[in-house]
mmCIF file of C-alpha atoms in Angstrom:
data_model
loop_
_atom_site.group_PDB
_atom_site.id
_atom_site.type_symbol
_atom_site.label_atom_id
_atom_site.label_comp_id
_atom_site.label_asym_id
_atom_site.label_seq_id
_atom_site.Cartn_x
_atom_site.Cartn_y
_atom_site.Cartn_z
ATOM 1 C CA MET A 29 92.381 65.719 94.453
ATOM 2 C CA LEU A 30 95.406 67.014 91.364
ATOM 3 C CA GLU A 31 97.817 67.997 93.498
ATOM 4 C CA ASP A 32 97.804 64.057 94.776
ATOM 5 C CA GLN A 33 97.818 62.651 91.130
ATOM 6 C CA MET A 34 101.101 64.921 90.186
ATOM 7 C CA LEU A 35 104.581 62.958 89.558
ATOM 8 C CA ASP A 36 107.467 65.881 90.147
ATOM 9 C CA GLY A 37 104.702 68.369 91.041
ATOM 10 C CA GLN A 38 104.027 69.408 87.698
ATOM 11 C CA MET A 39 103.555 66.370 85.747
ATOM 12 C CA LEU A 40 100.503 63.379 85.737
ATOM 13 C CA ASP A 41 100.966 60.491 83.551
ATOM 14 C CA GLY A 42 97.942 58.227 82.933
ATOM 15 C CA GLN A 43 96.076 56.027 80.899
ATOM 16 C CA VAL A 44 93.809 57.534 77.659
ATOM 17 C CA TRP A 45 90.313 56.553 77.232
ATOM 18 C CA ARG A 46 88.641 58.351 73.646
ATOM 19 C CA PHE A 47 85.891 60.089 72.975
ATOM 20 C CA GLY A 48 84.909 61.752 69.749
ATOM 21 C CA ASP A 49 83.689 65.221 69.330
ATOM 22 C CA ASP A 50 80.579 67.653 70.771
ATOM 23 C CA ILE A 51 80.402 65.241 73.534
ATOM 24 C CA ASN A 52 77.874 67.122 75.725
ATOM 25 C CA THR A 53 77.569 67.327 79.317
ATOM 26 C CA ASP A 54 73.685 65.525 79.384
ATOM 27 C CA LEU A 55 76.079 62.570 78.101
ATOM 28 C CA ILE A 56 78.513 62.842 80.763
ATOM 29 C CA ALA A 57 76.418 63.137 84.101
ATOM 30 C CA PRO A 58 72.629 61.806 82.706
ATOM 31 C CA THR A 59 69.993 64.279 84.021
ATOM 32 C CA PRO A 60 68.377 61.290 86.783
ATOM 33 C CA TYR A 61 71.714 61.479 88.989
ATOM 34 C CA ILE A 62 72.384 65.584 88.713
ATOM 35 C CA TYR A 63 71.251 66.476 92.437
ATOM 36 C CA MET A 64 73.127 63.178 93.516
ATOM 37 C CA PRO A 65 75.938 63.716 95.667
ATOM 38 C CA ALA A 66 79.066 63.201 93.396
ATOM 39 C CA LYS A 67 80.153 59.809 94.211
ATOM 40 C CA GLU A 68 76.869 58.345 93.613
ATOM 41 C CA GLN A 69 77.040 60.546 90.313
ATOM 42 C CA ALA A 70 79.854 59.522 89.311
ATOM 43 C CA LYS A 71 78.623 55.867 88.909
ATOM 44 C CA HIS A 72 76.610 56.880 86.042
ATOM 45 C CA VAL A 73 79.247 58.869 84.018
ATOM 46 C CA PHE A 74 78.914 58.366 80.679
ATOM 47 C CA GLU A 75 76.169 55.495 80.821
ATOM 48 C CA ALA A 76 74.542 55.947 78.045
ATOM 49 C CA ASN A 77 77.030 56.216 75.593
ATOM 50 C CA ARG A 78 79.477 53.814 77.025
ATOM 51 C CA PRO A 79 77.770 51.386 79.612
ATOM 52 C CA GLY A 80 80.258 49.898 82.234
ATOM 53 C CA TRP A 81 83.220 52.460 81.453
ATOM 54 C CA VAL A 82 83.203 53.859 85.604
ATOM 55 C CA ASP A 83 83.800 50.567 86.221
ATOM 56 C CA GLN A 84 87.038 50.903 83.641
ATOM 57 C CA VAL A 85 88.043 54.004 84.161
ATOM 58 C CA GLY A 86 90.942 54.262 87.047
ATOM 59 C CA ALA A 87 92.999 57.530 88.806
ATOM 60 C CA GLY A 88 95.080 59.175 87.284
ATOM 61 C CA ASP A 89 93.770 57.947 83.669
ATOM 62 C CA PHE A 90 92.381 61.228 81.070
ATOM 63 C CA ILE A 91 89.572 61.551 79.128
ATOM 64 C CA VAL A 92 90.924 62.606 75.375
ATOM 65 C CA ALA A 93 88.677 64.201 73.090
ATOM 66 C CA GLY A 94 87.999 65.680 69.803
ATOM 67 C CA ARG A 95 86.455 69.021 69.664
ATOM 68 C CA ASN A 96 83.811 71.007 71.778
ATOM 69 C CA PHE A 97 84.168 68.765 74.873
ATOM 70 C CA GLY A 98 81.878 69.903 77.366
ATOM 71 C CA MET A 99 79.132 71.322 75.433
ATOM 72 C CA GLY A 100 75.278 72.143 76.240
ATOM 73 C CA SER A 101 73.787 72.659 79.377
ATOM 74 C CA SER A 102 75.693 74.665 82.525
ATOM 75 C CA ARG A 103 75.659 71.362 84.508
ATOM 76 C CA PRO A 104 78.649 70.680 86.573
ATOM 77 C CA ALA A 105 79.226 67.706 85.336
ATOM 78 C CA PRO A 106 82.835 68.188 85.771
ATOM 79 C CA MET A 107 81.821 67.147 89.493
ATOM 80 C CA ALA A 108 80.923 64.196 88.747
ATOM 81 C CA LEU A 109 84.259 63.509 86.782
ATOM 82 C CA ALA A 110 86.799 64.952 89.701
ATOM 83 C CA ALA A 111 84.658 62.175 92.110
ATOM 84 C CA LEU A 112 85.926 59.322 89.905
ATOM 85 C CA SER A 113 89.975 60.523 90.202
ATOM 86 C CA ILE A 114 90.642 61.584 86.513
ATOM 87 C CA GLY A 115 93.826 62.728 85.821
ATOM 88 C CA GLY A 116 91.910 65.132 83.459
ATOM 89 C CA VAL A 117 90.383 66.233 79.857
ATOM 90 C CA LEU A 118 92.653 66.607 77.029
ATOM 91 C CA ALA A 119 90.814 67.793 74.175
ATOM 92 C CA ASP A 120 91.091 69.245 70.454
ATOM 93 C CA SER A 121 88.777 72.395 71.590
ATOM 94 C CA ILE A 122 86.378 72.697 75.488
ATOM 95 C CA ASN A 123 83.285 74.368 75.441
ATOM 96 C CA ALA A 124 84.333 77.366 77.705
ATOM 97 C CA LEU A 125 81.566 77.395 80.436
ATOM 98 C CA PHE A 126 82.367 73.334 80.715
ATOM 99 C CA PHE A 127 86.122 74.784 81.276
ATOM 100 C CA ARG A 128 84.974 76.877 83.944
ATOM 101 C CA ASN A 129 83.036 74.381 86.261
ATOM 102 C CA CYS A 130 86.369 72.158 85.649
ATOM 103 C CA VAL A 131 88.304 75.464 87.351
ATOM 104 C CA SER A 132 85.487 75.515 90.124
ATOM 105 C CA PHE A 133 85.244 71.628 90.887
ATOM 106 C CA GLY A 134 89.686 70.969 90.290
ATOM 107 C CA LEU A 135 89.364 68.344 87.583
ATOM 108 C CA LEU A 136 92.364 69.563 84.781
ATOM 109 C CA ALA A 137 91.021 70.520 81.360
ATOM 110 C CA LEU A 138 93.364 71.151 78.354
ATOM 111 C CA GLU A 139 92.950 72.108 75.284
ATOM 112 C CA CYS A 140 94.971 70.378 72.995
ATOM 113 C CA PRO A 141 94.820 71.037 69.043
ATOM 114 C CA GLY A 142 95.361 67.756 67.843
ATOM 115 C CA VAL A 143 95.266 65.274 70.695
ATOM 116 C CA SER A 144 92.640 63.545 69.422
ATOM 117 C CA ARG A 145 95.070 62.185 66.630
ATOM 118 C CA LEU A 146 98.094 62.289 69.014
ATOM 119 C CA LEU A 147 96.789 59.111 71.308
ATOM 120 C CA GLU A 148 94.700 55.844 70.947
ATOM 121 C CA GLU A 149 92.415 54.451 74.014
ATOM 122 C CA GLY A 150 94.690 52.384 76.057
ATOM 123 C CA GLN A 151 97.501 54.006 75.081
ATOM 124 C CA CYS A 152 99.768 56.149 78.433
ATOM 125 C CA ALA A 153 99.574 60.156 77.962
ATOM 126 C CA ARG A 154 101.808 62.450 79.881
ATOM 127 C CA VAL A 155 100.605 65.658 80.747
ATOM 128 C CA SER A 156 103.228 68.360 81.889
ATOM 129 C CA ILE A 157 101.303 71.861 83.538
ATOM 130 C CA ASP A 158 104.843 73.146 83.672
ATOM 131 C CA ASP A 159 105.193 73.358 79.797
ATOM 132 C CA PHE A 160 102.168 72.755 78.988
ATOM 133 C CA THR A 161 102.863 69.353 76.848
ATOM 134 C CA VAL A 162 101.277 66.099 75.923
ATOM 135 C CA GLN A 163 103.596 63.345 75.041
ATOM 136 C CA ASN A 164 102.051 60.030 73.501
ATOM 137 C CA LEU A 165 104.500 57.604 75.655
ATOM 138 C CA GLY A 166 104.674 54.710 73.785
ATOM 139 C CA THR A 167 105.565 57.095 70.263
ATOM 140 C CA GLY A 168 107.335 59.981 72.548
ATOM 141 C CA ALA A 169 105.189 62.657 70.036
ATOM 142 C CA THR A 170 104.467 65.490 71.975
ATOM 143 C CA LEU A 171 101.926 68.427 71.527
ATOM 144 C CA SER A 172 101.640 71.497 72.992
ATOM 145 C CA ALA A 173 98.313 72.842 75.171
ATOM 146 C CA VAL A 174 97.044 76.443 74.669
ATOM 147 C CA PRO A 175 98.741 77.599 78.619
ATOM 148 C CA ILE A 176 96.369 78.207 81.391
ATOM 149 C CA PRO A 177 97.060 81.142 83.815
ATOM 150 C CA SER A 178 98.830 79.863 86.929
ATOM 151 C CA SER A 179 96.309 81.213 89.481
ATOM 152 C CA LEU A 180 93.470 78.726 87.565
ATOM 153 C CA ILE A 181 96.359 75.746 87.510
ATOM 154 C CA GLN A 182 96.113 76.586 92.030
ATOM 155 C CA LEU A 183 92.908 76.222 91.874
ATOM 156 C CA MET A 184 92.217 72.660 89.798
ATOM 157 C CA ARG A 185 95.309 71.054 91.371
ATOM 158 C CA ARG A 186 93.862 72.578 95.069
ATOM 159 C CA GLY A 187 90.468 70.784 94.333
ATOM 160 C CA GLY A 188 89.151 73.442 93.099
ATOM 161 C CA ILE A 189 86.775 77.020 94.050
ATOM 162 C CA PHE A 190 85.002 75.630 96.737
ATOM 163 C CA PRO A 191 87.640 74.291 98.580
ATOM 164 C CA LEU A 192 89.254 78.149 98.446
ATOM 165 C CA LEU A 193 86.312 78.963 99.553
ATOM 166 C CA GLU A 194 85.821 77.046 102.469
ATOM 167 C CA SER A 195 89.260 77.970 104.268
ATOM 168 C CA GLU A 196 88.265 81.148 103.319
ATOM 169 C CA GLY A 197 85.496 81.341 105.736
ATOM 170 C CA LEU A 198 82.772 82.273 103.205
ATOM 171 C CA ILE A 199 81.235 78.519 102.707
ATOM 172 C CA ARG A 200 80.683 76.099 105.737
ATOM 173 C CA PRO A 201 82.504 73.306 104.524
ATOM 174 C CA ARG A 202 80.744 70.479 103.189
ATOM 175 C CA GLN A 203 79.761 67.235 105.318
ATOM 176 C CA GLY A 204 81.022 63.965 103.702
ATOM 177 C CA ASP A 205 80.193 63.650 100.307
ATOM 178 C CA GLU A 206 76.960 66.240 100.323
ATOM 179 C CA PRO A 207 76.874 67.772 96.659
ATOM 180 C CA ALA A 208 78.422 71.460 96.231
ATOM 181 C CA LYS A 209 75.562 72.734 95.393
ATOM 182 C CA GLU A 210 73.549 72.930 98.522
ATOM 183 C CA SER A 211 76.919 74.383 100.060
ATOM 184 C CA ALA A 212 76.701 76.963 98.066
ATOM 185 C CA GLN A 213 73.592 78.170 98.866
ATOM 186 C CA GLN A 214 74.233 78.852 102.308
#
């Protein structure tokens, strides 16, 4: 959960993994695995374009991308990314539907114009959700990200909409690593 990865309650530090423009949800969460539990889906993230990436990425790491990250279908690709415990997605721009799915599944996603030029693969980034900045810890260079309303940040920090709905008794709690889709269909 994002809350567990925060430094000083408002900042995250993590290693950078670079991706390009127009990364679609089919690449993030391949079709054969989308109905599997999130932890199983996570084993196949980016297997078509970066085989073995899931074995290298660590908890708290960041995906840094160009424009239109998460384009394509409405599949809940952020669920698989969140299951990897990454720190979040930082992109020049993020597809709107992908962003909403990030909120729903508790994955930090920030639009930060120029971030794809600010950070190289392997560098470390610091992200502040207090002032919505992204800093390259190696160079000290900092960019401003597009602010996100506090209500959406709180949903991301607490694991997304499903834990909230479960706590309110509006859906039954998921059992183990059950896909979120099943919980929402009761």
